Structure formats: structure tokens, C-alpha cells
PDB file of C-alpha atoms in Angstrom:
ATOM      1  CA  MET A   1    -124.161 -31.091  67.162  1.00 53.00           C
ATOM      2  CA  GLY A   2    -122.220 -28.618  65.023  1.00 54.00           C
ATOM      3  CA  GLY A   3    -123.801 -29.752  61.760  1.00 56.00           C
ATOM      4  CA  ALA A   4    -124.930 -27.591  58.825  1.00 56.00           C
ATOM      5  CA  PRO A   5    -127.588 -24.950  59.494  1.00 56.00           C
ATOM      6  CA  ALA A   6    -131.132 -25.829  58.707  1.00 56.00           C
ATOM      7  CA  MET A   7    -132.436 -24.847  55.289  1.00 57.00           C
ATOM      8  CA  GLY A   8    -135.132 -22.607  56.810  1.00 58.00           C
ATOM      9  CA  SER A   9    -132.502 -20.589  58.672  1.00 64.00           C
ATOM     10  CA  ALA A  10    -130.614 -19.822  55.450  1.00 62.00           C
ATOM     11  CA  ARG A  11    -133.856 -18.688  53.786  1.00 67.00           C
ATOM     12  CA  ARG A  12    -134.679 -16.414  56.724  1.00 70.00           C
ATOM     13  CA  ASN A  13    -131.213 -14.823  56.532  1.00 77.00           C
ATOM     14  CA  THR A  14    -131.560 -14.238  52.780  1.00 81.00           C
ATOM     15  CA  GLY A  15    -134.995 -12.677  53.291  1.00 81.00           C
ATOM     16  CA  THR A  16    -133.645 -10.399  56.025  1.00 88.00           C
ATOM     17  CA  VAL A  17    -130.749  -9.263  53.838  1.00 89.00           C
ATOM     18  CA  ARG A  18    -133.152  -8.500  50.992  1.00 90.00           C
ATOM     19  CA  ARG A  19    -135.401  -6.455  53.276  1.00 91.00           C
ATOM     20  CA  VAL A  20    -132.424  -4.463  54.586  1.00 92.00           C
ATOM     21  CA  VAL A  21    -131.194  -3.777  51.035  1.00 92.00           C
ATOM     22  CA  VAL A  22    -134.662  -2.631  49.949  1.00 93.00           C
ATOM     23  CA  VAL A  23    -135.026  -0.345  52.989  1.00 94.00           C
ATOM     24  CA  VAL A  24    -131.586   1.193  52.383  1.00 95.00           C
ATOM     25  CA  LEU A  25    -132.364   1.767  48.677  1.00 94.00           C
ATOM     26  CA  VAL A  26    -135.702   3.391  49.522  1.00 95.00           C
ATOM     27  CA  LEU A  27    -134.005   5.682  52.068  1.00 94.00           C
ATOM     28  CA  VAL A  28    -131.281   6.683  49.587  1.00 92.00           C
ATOM     29  CA  ALA A  29    -133.897   7.389  46.909  1.00 90.00           C
ATOM     30  CA  ALA A  30    -135.963   9.475  49.359  1.00 90.00           C
ATOM     31  CA  LEU A  31    -132.917  11.487  50.454  1.00 89.00           C
ATOM     32  CA  ALA A  32    -131.873  12.079  46.837  1.00 84.00           C
ATOM     33  CA  ALA A  33    -135.397  13.191  45.914  1.00 86.00           C
ATOM     34  CA  PHE A  34    -135.435  15.568  48.892  1.00 86.00           C
ATOM     35  CA  ARG A  35    -132.003  17.001  47.995  1.00 80.00           C
ATOM     36  CA  TYR A  36    -132.885  17.517  44.320  1.00 78.00           C
ATOM     37  CA  SER A  37    -136.266  19.026  45.183  1.00 82.00           C
ATOM     38  CA  ALA A  38    -134.658  21.420  47.654  1.00 76.00           C
ATOM     39  CA  LEU A  39    -132.043  22.500  45.080  1.00 72.00           C
ATOM     40  CA  PHE A  40    -134.690  23.368  42.526  1.00 74.00           C
ATOM     41  CA  LEU A  41    -137.507  24.607  44.777  1.00 76.00           C
ATOM     42  CA  PHE A  42    -135.283  26.891  46.837  1.00 71.00           C
ATOM     43  CA  ALA A  43    -133.024  28.006  43.979  1.00 69.00           C
ATOM     44  CA  THR A  44    -132.571  31.745  43.726  1.00 71.00           C
ATOM     45  CA  GLU A  45    -130.795  34.042  41.338  1.00 75.00           C
ATOM     46  CA  GLY A  46    -128.228  34.473  44.102  1.00 78.00           C
ATOM     47  CA  ASP A  47    -126.951  30.903  43.789  1.00 87.00           C
ATOM     48  CA  VAL A  48    -123.416  30.681  42.407  1.00 90.00           C
ATOM     49  CA  PRO A  49    -121.322  27.608  41.637  1.00 91.00           C
ATOM     50  CA  PRO A  50    -118.265  26.892  43.796  1.00 90.00           C
ATOM     51  CA  ALA A  51    -114.873  27.932  42.446  1.00 90.00           C
ATOM     52  CA  SER A  52    -113.771  24.302  42.446  1.00 88.00           C
ATOM     53  CA  VAL A  53    -115.915  23.514  39.376  1.00 85.00           C
ATOM     54  CA  VAL A  54    -113.409  25.219  37.091  1.00 86.00           C
ATOM     55  CA  ALA A  55    -110.732  22.628  36.311  1.00 85.00           C
ATOM     56  CA  LEU A  56    -107.631  24.769  36.018  1.00 88.00           C
ATOM     57  CA  PRO A  57    -104.171  23.462  35.065  1.00 86.00           C
ATOM     58  CA  SER A  58    -102.079  22.590  38.108  1.00 85.00           C
ATOM     59  CA  GLU A  59     -99.739  25.593  37.976  1.00 90.00           C
ATOM     60  CA  SER A  60    -102.482  28.186  37.419  1.00 90.00           C
ATOM     61  CA  GLU A  61    -103.119  30.572  40.279  1.00 93.00           C
ATOM     62  CA  VAL A  62    -106.474  32.065  41.218  1.00 94.00           C
ATOM     63  CA  VAL A  63    -105.577  35.627  42.211  1.00 96.00           C
ATOM     64  CA  ASP A  64    -109.144  36.817  42.808  1.00 96.00           C
ATOM     65  CA  ASP A  65    -112.431  35.070  43.536  1.00 96.00           C
ATOM     66  CA  ASP A  66    -115.421  37.387  43.501  1.00 95.00           C
ATOM     67  CA  VAL A  67    -119.216  37.086  43.357  1.00 95.00           C
ATOM     68  CA  GLU A  68    -121.164  39.715  41.442  1.00 94.00           C
ATOM     69  CA  CYS A  69    -124.884  40.150  40.890  1.00 92.00           C
ATOM     70  CA  GLY A  70    -127.009  41.992  38.384  1.00 88.00           C
ATOM     71  CA  SER A  71    -130.381  41.695  36.746  1.00 83.00           C
ATOM     72  CA  GLY A  72    -130.538  38.072  35.753  1.00 78.00           C
ATOM     73  CA  GLY A  73    -128.716  36.528  38.666  1.00 87.00           C
ATOM     74  CA  CYS A  74    -125.344  36.241  40.303  1.00 92.00           C
ATOM     75  CA  TRP A  75    -122.113  34.747  39.048  1.00 94.00           C
ATOM     76  CA  ARG A  76    -118.643  33.886  40.273  1.00 95.00           C
ATOM     77  CA  LEU A  77    -115.657  35.621  38.677  1.00 96.00           C
ATOM     78  CA  LEU A  78    -112.282  33.925  38.974  1.00 95.00           C
ATOM     79  CA  THR A  79    -109.235  35.898  37.911  1.00 96.00           C
ATOM     80  CA  VAL A  80    -106.561  33.376  36.961  1.00 95.00           C
ATOM     81  CA  ARG A  81    -102.842  33.844  36.370  1.00 95.00           C
ATOM     82  CA  PRO A  82    -101.804  31.307  33.708  1.00 93.00           C
ATOM     83  CA  PRO A  83     -98.875  28.963  34.404  1.00 91.00           C
ATOM     84  CA  SER A  84     -95.457  30.353  33.471  1.00 90.00           C
ATOM     85  CA  GLY A  85     -94.745  29.965  29.777  1.00 90.00           C
ATOM     86  CA  THR A  86     -98.467  30.015  28.987  1.00 90.00           C
ATOM     87  CA  THR A  87    -100.613  32.943  27.916  1.00 91.00           C
ATOM     88  CA  ALA A  88    -104.164  33.675  28.982  1.00 91.00           C
ATOM     89  CA  GLU A  89    -105.237  32.912  25.393  1.00 90.00           C
ATOM     90  CA  ASP A  90    -103.637  29.457  25.663  1.00 89.00           C
ATOM     91  CA  LEU A  91    -105.547  28.911  28.882  1.00 88.00           C
ATOM     92  CA  VAL A  92    -108.809  29.867  27.143  1.00 87.00           C
ATOM     93  CA  THR A  93    -108.117  27.257  24.475  1.00 85.00           C
ATOM     94  CA  GLU A  94    -107.319  24.632  27.095  1.00 82.00           C
ATOM     95  CA  LEU A  95    -110.453  25.368  29.115  1.00 81.00           C
ATOM     96  CA  GLY A  96    -112.695  25.864  26.071  1.00 76.00           C
ATOM     97  CA  THR A  97    -114.451  28.831  27.679  1.00 72.00           C
ATOM     98  CA  ARG A  98    -114.180  31.562  25.019  1.00 64.00           C
ATOM     99  CA  LEU A  99    -117.563  30.931  23.408  1.00 63.00           C
ATOM    100  CA  GLY A 100    -119.153  29.417  26.474  1.00 77.00           C
ATOM    101  CA  HIS A 101    -118.897  26.012  27.966  1.00 83.00           C
ATOM    102  CA  ARG A 102    -121.394  24.012  29.965  1.00 86.00           C
ATOM    103  CA  ILE A 103    -120.461  21.662  32.766  1.00 85.00           C
ATOM    104  CA  GLY A 104    -123.007  18.995  33.535  1.00 84.00           C
ATOM    105  CA  GLY A 105    -124.109  18.576  37.111  1.00 80.00           C
ATOM    106  CA  THR A 106    -122.979  15.931  39.545  1.00 80.00           C
ATOM    107  CA  ILE A 107    -124.924  13.481  41.644  1.00 79.00           C
ATOM    108  CA  TRP A 108    -124.647  15.913  44.571  1.00 79.00           C
ATOM    109  CA  ASP A 109    -125.661  18.996  42.545  1.00 79.00           C
ATOM    110  CA  PRO A 110    -127.330  18.181  39.197  1.00 81.00           C
ATOM    111  CA  ARG A 111    -127.565  21.811  38.021  1.00 84.00           C
ATOM    112  CA  THR A 112    -125.693  22.727  34.830  1.00 88.00           C
ATOM    113  CA  ILE A 113    -122.947  25.342  35.206  1.00 90.00           C
ATOM    114  CA  ASN A 114    -122.267  27.859  32.429  1.00 90.00           C
ATOM    115  CA  LEU A 115    -118.700  29.075  31.929  1.00 90.00           C
ATOM    116  CA  SER A 116    -117.383  31.938  29.840  1.00 90.00           C
ATOM    117  CA  SER A 117    -114.159  33.893  29.936  1.00 90.00           C
ATOM    118  CA  GLU A 118    -112.267  36.912  28.717  1.00 91.00           C
ATOM    119  CA  VAL A 119    -108.623  37.913  28.731  1.00 92.00           C
ATOM    120  CA  ASP A 120    -107.820  40.976  30.828  1.00 92.00           C
ATOM    121  CA  GLU A 121    -104.252  42.320  30.954  1.00 92.00           C
ATOM    122  CA  GLY A 122    -102.615  38.896  30.813  1.00 91.00           C
ATOM    123  CA  PHE A 123    -105.048  37.292  33.237  1.00 95.00           C
ATOM    124  CA  LEU A 124    -107.991  35.079  32.399  1.00 94.00           C
ATOM    125  CA  VAL A 125    -111.287  36.069  33.992  1.00 95.00           C
ATOM    126  CA  VAL A 126    -113.646  33.081  34.134  1.00 93.00           C
ATOM    127  CA  ARG A 127    -117.348  33.602  34.796  1.00 93.00           C
ATOM    128  CA  ALA A 128    -119.369  30.711  36.232  1.00 92.00           C
ATOM    129  CA  ASP A 129    -123.126  30.782  36.795  1.00 91.00           C
ATOM    130  CA  TYR A 130    -126.263  28.666  36.780  1.00 87.00           C
ATOM    131  CA  TRP A 131    -128.519  31.108  34.955  1.00 78.00           C
ATOM    132  CA  SER A 132    -127.082  32.285  31.616  1.00 70.00           C
TER     133      SER A 132
END
């Protein structure tokens, strides 16, 4: 009585698995399309990237995190104290932000982030925005 399952049963199970996979893929695609549409349709000049997008060396310290706005949008300003034994200029070189740097988006947020920086009294001030 405990013999092998009938061939039709195995085909039904395979068909069910395929349908479930297709439904899940369609739902994921619909959610992604909704998320991306919402990001772009409801984008404003007030949108600013999170501070976490700036990959700072481990011993750097963010001493100020501020959001400023002007004509042309808003941006995040991070004032960073370089690690001991490192200058702000060294940190600029490491980050590559002196002349401007672009960070590609992620799956969660596909918008490109623009970075620039300047040295101010031994600190590095990094500007991050979506609009420049």
C-alpha cells in the first residue's frame, strides 16, 4: 500500500509549485514597480539621502549631521572628524569627494546620490543630495 506516488500526482505538485512561483514573482514585480513609481512621482526637492550612504572609515566621527535647503533643493551636510593620524585632506582622497562623486542607487532606493566635500578647520564637511 505504501508504494510510489502516482505519476499524475507528481505532475500536479510540479504545476502547483510553478503557479506559486509565478504568483510570487508577479507580486514582487508589482511591489517594486509601485515603490519605484512612488519614489519618482512623489519626489520633492526636500528629499535628502540618509547619512548612512557616506562610507566613512571606521574611526571617523560624525560630529554634526544637518539638513539645509536652498533654491535647487535640500542636502545633507555631515561634519566629520578624521581618524587620529589622518587629516581631512587624506579623508577627501579616501572618499573621492573633492570634485564630486556619484553613488549609484540600491534596489530599495534607485536614485543616484551626489557627494561633494570641503575641508573646514580640520574637519571634512560632506554634502550629499539627489539634485545637483
